[in-house]
Tab-separated table of C-alpha atoms and ligand atoms in Angstrom:
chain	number	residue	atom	x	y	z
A	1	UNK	CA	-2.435	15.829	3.146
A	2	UNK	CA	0.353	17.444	4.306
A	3	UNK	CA	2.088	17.565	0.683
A	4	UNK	CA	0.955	13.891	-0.004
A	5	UNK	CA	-1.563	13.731	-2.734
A	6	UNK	CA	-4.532	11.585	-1.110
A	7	UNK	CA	-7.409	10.606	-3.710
A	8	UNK	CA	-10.578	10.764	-2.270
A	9	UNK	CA	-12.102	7.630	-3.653
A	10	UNK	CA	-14.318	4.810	-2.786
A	11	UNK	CA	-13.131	0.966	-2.428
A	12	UNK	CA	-15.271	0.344	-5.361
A	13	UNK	CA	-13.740	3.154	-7.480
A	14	UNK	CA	-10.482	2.441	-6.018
A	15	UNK	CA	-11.003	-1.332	-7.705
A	16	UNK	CA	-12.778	0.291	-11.358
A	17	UNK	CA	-9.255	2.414	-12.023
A	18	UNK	CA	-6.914	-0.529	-10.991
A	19	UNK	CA	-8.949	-2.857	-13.077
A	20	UNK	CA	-8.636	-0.428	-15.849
A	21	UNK	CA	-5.097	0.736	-15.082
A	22	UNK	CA	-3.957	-3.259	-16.148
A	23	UNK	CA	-6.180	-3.475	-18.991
A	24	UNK	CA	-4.859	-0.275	-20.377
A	25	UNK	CA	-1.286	-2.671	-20.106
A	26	UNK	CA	0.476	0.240	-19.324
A	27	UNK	CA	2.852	0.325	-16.108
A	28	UNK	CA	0.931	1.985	-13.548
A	29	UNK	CA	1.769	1.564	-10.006
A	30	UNK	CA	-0.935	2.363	-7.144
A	31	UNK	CA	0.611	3.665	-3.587
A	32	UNK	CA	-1.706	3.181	-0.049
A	33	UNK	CA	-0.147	5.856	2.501
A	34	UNK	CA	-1.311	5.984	6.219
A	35	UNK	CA	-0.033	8.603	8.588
A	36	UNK	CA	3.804	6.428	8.330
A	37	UNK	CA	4.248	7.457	4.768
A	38	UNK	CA	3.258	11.123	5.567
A	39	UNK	CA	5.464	11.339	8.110
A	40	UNK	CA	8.611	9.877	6.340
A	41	UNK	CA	7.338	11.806	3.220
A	42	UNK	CA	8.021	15.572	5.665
A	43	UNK	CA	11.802	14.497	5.911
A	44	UNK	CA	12.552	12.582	2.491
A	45	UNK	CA	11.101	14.961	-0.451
A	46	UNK	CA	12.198	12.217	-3.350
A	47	UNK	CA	9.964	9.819	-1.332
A	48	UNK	CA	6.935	12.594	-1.498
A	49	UNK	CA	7.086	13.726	-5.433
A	50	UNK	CA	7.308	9.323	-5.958
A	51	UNK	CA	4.067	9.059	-3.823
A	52	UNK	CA	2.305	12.373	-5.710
A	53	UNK	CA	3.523	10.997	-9.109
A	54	UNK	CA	1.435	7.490	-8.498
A	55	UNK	CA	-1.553	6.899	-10.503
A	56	UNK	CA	-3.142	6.435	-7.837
A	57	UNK	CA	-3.324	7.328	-4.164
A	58	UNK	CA	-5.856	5.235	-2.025
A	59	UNK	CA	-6.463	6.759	1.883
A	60	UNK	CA	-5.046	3.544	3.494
A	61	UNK	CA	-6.417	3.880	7.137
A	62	UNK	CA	-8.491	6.067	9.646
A	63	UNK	CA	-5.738	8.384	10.931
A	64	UNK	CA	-6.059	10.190	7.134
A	65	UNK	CA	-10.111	10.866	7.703
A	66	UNK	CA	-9.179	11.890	10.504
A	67	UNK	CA	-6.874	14.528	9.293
A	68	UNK	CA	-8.982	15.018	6.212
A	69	UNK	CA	-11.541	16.191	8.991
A	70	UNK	CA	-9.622	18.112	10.964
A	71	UNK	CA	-8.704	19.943	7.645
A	72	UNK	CA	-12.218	20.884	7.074
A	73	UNK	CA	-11.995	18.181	3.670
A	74	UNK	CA	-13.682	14.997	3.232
A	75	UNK	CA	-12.058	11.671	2.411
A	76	UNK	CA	-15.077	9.349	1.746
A	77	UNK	CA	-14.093	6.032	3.159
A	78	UNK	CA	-10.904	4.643	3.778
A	79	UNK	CA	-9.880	2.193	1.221
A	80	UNK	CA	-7.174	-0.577	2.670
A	81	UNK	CA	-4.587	-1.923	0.706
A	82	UNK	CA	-4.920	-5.332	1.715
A	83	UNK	CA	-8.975	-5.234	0.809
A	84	UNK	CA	-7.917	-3.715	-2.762
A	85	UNK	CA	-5.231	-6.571	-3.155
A	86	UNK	CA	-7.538	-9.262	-2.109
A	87	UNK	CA	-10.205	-7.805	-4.718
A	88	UNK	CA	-7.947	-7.906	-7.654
A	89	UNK	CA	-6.569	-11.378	-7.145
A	90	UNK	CA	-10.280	-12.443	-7.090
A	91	UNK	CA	-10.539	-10.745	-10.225
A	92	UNK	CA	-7.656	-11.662	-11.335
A	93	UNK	CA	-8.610	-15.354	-13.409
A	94	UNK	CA	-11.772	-13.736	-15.275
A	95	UNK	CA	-9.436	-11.540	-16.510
A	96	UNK	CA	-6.171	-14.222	-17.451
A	97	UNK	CA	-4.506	-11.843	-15.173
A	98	UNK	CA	-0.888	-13.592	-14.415
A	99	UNK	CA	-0.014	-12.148	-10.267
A	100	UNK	CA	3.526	-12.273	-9.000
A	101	UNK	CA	4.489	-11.331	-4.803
A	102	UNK	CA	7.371	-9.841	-4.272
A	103	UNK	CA	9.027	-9.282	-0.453
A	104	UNK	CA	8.575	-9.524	2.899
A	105	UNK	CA	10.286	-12.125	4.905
A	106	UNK	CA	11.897	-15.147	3.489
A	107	UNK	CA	9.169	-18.114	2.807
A	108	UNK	CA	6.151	-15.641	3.324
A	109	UNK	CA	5.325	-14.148	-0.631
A	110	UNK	CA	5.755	-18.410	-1.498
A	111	UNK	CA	3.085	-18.991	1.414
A	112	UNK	CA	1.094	-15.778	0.514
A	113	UNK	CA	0.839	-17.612	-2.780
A	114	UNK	CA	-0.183	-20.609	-1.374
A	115	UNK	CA	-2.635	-19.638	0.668
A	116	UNK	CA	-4.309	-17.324	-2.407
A	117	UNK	CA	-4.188	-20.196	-4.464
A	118	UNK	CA	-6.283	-22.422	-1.851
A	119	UNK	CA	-8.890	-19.217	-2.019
A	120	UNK	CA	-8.728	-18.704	-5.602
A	121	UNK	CA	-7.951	-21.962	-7.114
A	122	UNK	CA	-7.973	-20.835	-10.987
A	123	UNK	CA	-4.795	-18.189	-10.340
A	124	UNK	CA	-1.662	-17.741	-12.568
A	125	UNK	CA	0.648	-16.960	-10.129
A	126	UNK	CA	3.642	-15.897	-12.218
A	127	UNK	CA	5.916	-16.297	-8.926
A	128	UNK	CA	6.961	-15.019	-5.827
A	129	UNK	CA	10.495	-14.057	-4.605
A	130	UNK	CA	11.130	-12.454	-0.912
A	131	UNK	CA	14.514	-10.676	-2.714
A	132	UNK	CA	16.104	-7.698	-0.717
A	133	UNK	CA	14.115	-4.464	-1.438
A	134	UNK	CA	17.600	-2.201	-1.616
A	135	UNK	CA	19.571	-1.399	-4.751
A	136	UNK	CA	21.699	-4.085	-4.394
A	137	UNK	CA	19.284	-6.507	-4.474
A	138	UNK	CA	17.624	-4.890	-7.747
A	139	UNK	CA	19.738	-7.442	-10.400
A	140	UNK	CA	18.335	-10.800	-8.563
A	141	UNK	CA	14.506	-9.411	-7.915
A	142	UNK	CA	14.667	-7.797	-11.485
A	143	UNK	CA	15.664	-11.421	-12.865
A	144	UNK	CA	12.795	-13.036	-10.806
A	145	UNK	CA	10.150	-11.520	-11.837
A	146	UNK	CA	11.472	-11.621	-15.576
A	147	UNK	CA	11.404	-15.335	-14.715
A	148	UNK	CA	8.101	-15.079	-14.405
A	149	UNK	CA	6.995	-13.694	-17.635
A	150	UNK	CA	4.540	-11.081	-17.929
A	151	UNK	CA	2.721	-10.253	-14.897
A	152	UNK	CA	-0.510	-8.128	-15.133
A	153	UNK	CA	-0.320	-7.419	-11.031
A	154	UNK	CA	3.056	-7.195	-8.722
A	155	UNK	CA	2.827	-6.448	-4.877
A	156	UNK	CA	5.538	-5.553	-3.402
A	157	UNK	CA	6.162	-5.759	0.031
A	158	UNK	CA	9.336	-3.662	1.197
A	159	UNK	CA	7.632	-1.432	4.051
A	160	UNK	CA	6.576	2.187	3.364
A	161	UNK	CA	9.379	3.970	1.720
A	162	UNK	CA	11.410	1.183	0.719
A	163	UNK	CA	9.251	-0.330	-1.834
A	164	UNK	CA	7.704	2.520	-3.394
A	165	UNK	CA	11.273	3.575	-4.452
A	166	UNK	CA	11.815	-0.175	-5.913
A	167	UNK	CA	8.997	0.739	-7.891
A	168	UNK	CA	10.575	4.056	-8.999
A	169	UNK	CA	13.348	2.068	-10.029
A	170	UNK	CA	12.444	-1.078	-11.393
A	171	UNK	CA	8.756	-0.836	-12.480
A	172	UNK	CA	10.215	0.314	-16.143
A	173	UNK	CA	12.496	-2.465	-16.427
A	174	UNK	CA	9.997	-5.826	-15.876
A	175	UNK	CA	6.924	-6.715	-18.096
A	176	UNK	CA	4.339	-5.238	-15.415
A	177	UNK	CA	1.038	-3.947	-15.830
A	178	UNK	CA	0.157	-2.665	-12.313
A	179	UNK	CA	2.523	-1.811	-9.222
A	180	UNK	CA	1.180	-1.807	-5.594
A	181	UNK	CA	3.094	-1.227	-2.619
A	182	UNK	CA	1.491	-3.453	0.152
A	183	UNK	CA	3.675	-3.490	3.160
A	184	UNK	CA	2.651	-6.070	5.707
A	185	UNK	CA	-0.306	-7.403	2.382
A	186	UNK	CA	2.082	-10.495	2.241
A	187	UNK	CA	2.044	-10.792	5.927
A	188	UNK	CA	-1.703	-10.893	6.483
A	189	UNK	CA	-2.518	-13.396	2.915
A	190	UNK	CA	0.528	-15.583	3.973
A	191	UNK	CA	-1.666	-16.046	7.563
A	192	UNK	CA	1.845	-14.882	9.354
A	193	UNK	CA	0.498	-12.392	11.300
A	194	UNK	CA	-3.617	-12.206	12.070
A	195	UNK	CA	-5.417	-9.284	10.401
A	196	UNK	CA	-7.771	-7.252	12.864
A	197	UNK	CA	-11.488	-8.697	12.565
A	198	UNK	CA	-13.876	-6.966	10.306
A	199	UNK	CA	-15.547	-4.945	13.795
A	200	UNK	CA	-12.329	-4.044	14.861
A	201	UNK	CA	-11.078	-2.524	11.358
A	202	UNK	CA	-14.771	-0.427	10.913
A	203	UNK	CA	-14.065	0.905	14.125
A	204	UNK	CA	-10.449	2.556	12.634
A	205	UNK	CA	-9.248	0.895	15.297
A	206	UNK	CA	-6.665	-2.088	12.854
A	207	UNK	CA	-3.745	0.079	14.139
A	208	UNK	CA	-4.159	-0.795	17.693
A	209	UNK	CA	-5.056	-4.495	17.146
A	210	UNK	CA	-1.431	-4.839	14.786
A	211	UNK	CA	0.218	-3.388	17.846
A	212	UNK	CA	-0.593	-5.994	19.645
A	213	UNK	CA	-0.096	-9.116	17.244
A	214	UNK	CA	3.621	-7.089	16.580
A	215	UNK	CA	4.183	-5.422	19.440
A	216	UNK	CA	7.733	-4.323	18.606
A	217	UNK	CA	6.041	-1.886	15.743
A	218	UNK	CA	5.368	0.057	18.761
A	219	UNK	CA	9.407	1.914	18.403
A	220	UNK	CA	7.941	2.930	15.193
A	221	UNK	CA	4.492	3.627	15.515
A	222	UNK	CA	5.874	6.012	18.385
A	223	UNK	CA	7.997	8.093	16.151
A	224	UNK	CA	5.150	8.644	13.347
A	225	UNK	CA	1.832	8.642	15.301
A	226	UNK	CA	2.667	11.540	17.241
A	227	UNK	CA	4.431	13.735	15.072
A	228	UNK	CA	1.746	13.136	12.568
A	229	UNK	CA	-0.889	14.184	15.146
A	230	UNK	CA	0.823	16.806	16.065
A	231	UNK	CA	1.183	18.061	12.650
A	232	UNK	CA	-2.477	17.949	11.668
A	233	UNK	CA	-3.108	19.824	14.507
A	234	UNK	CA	-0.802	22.281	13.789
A	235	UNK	CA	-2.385	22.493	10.255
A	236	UNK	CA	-5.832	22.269	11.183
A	237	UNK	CA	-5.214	25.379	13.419
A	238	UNK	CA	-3.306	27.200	10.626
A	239	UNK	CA	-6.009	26.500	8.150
A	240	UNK	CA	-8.912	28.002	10.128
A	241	UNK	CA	-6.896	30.812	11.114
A	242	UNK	CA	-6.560	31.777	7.061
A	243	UNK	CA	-10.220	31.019	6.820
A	244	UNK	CA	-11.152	33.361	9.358
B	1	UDP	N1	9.989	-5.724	4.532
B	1	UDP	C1	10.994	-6.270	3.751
B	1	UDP	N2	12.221	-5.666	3.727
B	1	UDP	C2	12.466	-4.537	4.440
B	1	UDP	C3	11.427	-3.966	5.243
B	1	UDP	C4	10.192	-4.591	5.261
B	1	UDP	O1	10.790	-7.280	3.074
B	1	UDP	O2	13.582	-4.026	4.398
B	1	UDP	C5	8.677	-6.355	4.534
B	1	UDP	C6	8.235	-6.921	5.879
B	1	UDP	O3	8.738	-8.234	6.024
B	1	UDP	C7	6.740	-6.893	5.736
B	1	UDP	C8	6.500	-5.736	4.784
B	1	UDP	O4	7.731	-5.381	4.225
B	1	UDP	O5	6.272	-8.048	5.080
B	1	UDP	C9	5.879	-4.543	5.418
B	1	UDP	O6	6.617	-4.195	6.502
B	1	UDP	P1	6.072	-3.291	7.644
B	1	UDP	O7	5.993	-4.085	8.897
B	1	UDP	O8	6.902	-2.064	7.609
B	1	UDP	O9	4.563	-2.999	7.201
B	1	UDP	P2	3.755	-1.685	6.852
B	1	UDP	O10	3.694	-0.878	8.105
B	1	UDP	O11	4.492	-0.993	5.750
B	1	UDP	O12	2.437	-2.261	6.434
């Protein structure tokens, strides 16, 4: 997808390798990009090779079918980060898997935690820390999640770009089995901001409804949406015309 490696998988398959990615106890680390990461990925190519290095690549979002489409390729369904989350903290206490949030605002990975703990009482949440997603913050968010202990599954919430490279740097110094980077995941479990209902989200239509629970995303929605359109067209078009 426009030099981002998309994996065409189901929800359900999505779930089988991330289940087996943290039993293997390895450190694997999962990325979700929508048409944001693509677009940032065009101008920042350390950002792209971290994305196409993941061990997985999950089509986070209609506007990637979409593409996919327009490309003449198939993505199957679009698997959301936040449903994949959700999935493998309810999997998480069959398995004695130990979950630690990291990011977002200050106070909203601690209520994230709350709030999974109320839907999946049995959790070992190994902690949560909001931390500052930068370098400089690496030393204190390194030495909370070492607080924690071993930790089988770490979100981390530091918006597109910013926490996949805290993964890039960190993931090989803490005691982690699986790394996802979940943007606004904290936001939605912490019940800060409303996710889109269920009709809303089959209809591709969750970016719309965000804009307007947040409607000052709209500065940045406006610099990737359209470029990103415009560049699948421009692809698309390019594409047929070597076909033909
Ligand atoms: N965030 C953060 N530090 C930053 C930028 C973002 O902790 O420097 C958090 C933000 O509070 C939110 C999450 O990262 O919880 C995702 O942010 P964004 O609104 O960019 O969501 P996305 O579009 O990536 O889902």
């Amino acid at each position: 997808m426009l030099g981002v490696r998309v994996d065409d998988v189901t929800y359900n398959e999505a779930l089988e390798r991330c289940v087996a990615f943290i039993q293997s106890g390895a450190r694997r680390y999962v990325v979700t990009p929508n048409p944001e990461f693509i677009i940032l990925a065009q101008r920042d190519a350390a950002f792209r090779a971290i994305l196409n290095r993941a061990d997985l690549s999950i089509p986070d979002g209609g506007g990637l079918l979409l593409a996919a489409r327009l490309f003449g390729e198939r993505l199957r369904e679009p698997v959301r980060g936040t449903d994949l989350c959700y999935g493998l903290v309810d999997l998480a206490p069959a398995h004695g898997w130990r979950v630690f949030l990291l990011g977002a605002a200050p106070g909203v990975a601690a209520a994230a935690g709350e709030a999974l703990r109320r839907r999946v009482p049995r959790l070992a949440l190994a902690g949560t820390f909001a931390g500052d997603g930068s370098p400089a913050g690496d030393e204190a968010t390194l030495a909370a999640v070492r607080r924690g202990g071993r930790c089988d599954l770490l979100l981390v919430a530091y918006g597109a770009g910013k926490q996949e490279r805290w993964i890039e740097r960190n993931l090989r110094h803490v005691d982690a089995g699986l790394a996802i980077g979940v943007g606004g995941v904290l936001d939605f479990m912490s019940g800060r901001v409303r996710r889109a209902p269920a009709v809303v989200r089959r209809a591709g239509l969750d970016w719309l409804f965000r804009l307007a629970v947040q409607p000052r995303r709209i500065k940045r929605q406006g610099t990737t949406i359209p470029p990103f359109l415009a560049l699948t067209l421009l692809e698309a078009v390019r594409r047929r015309s070597r076909g033909r």
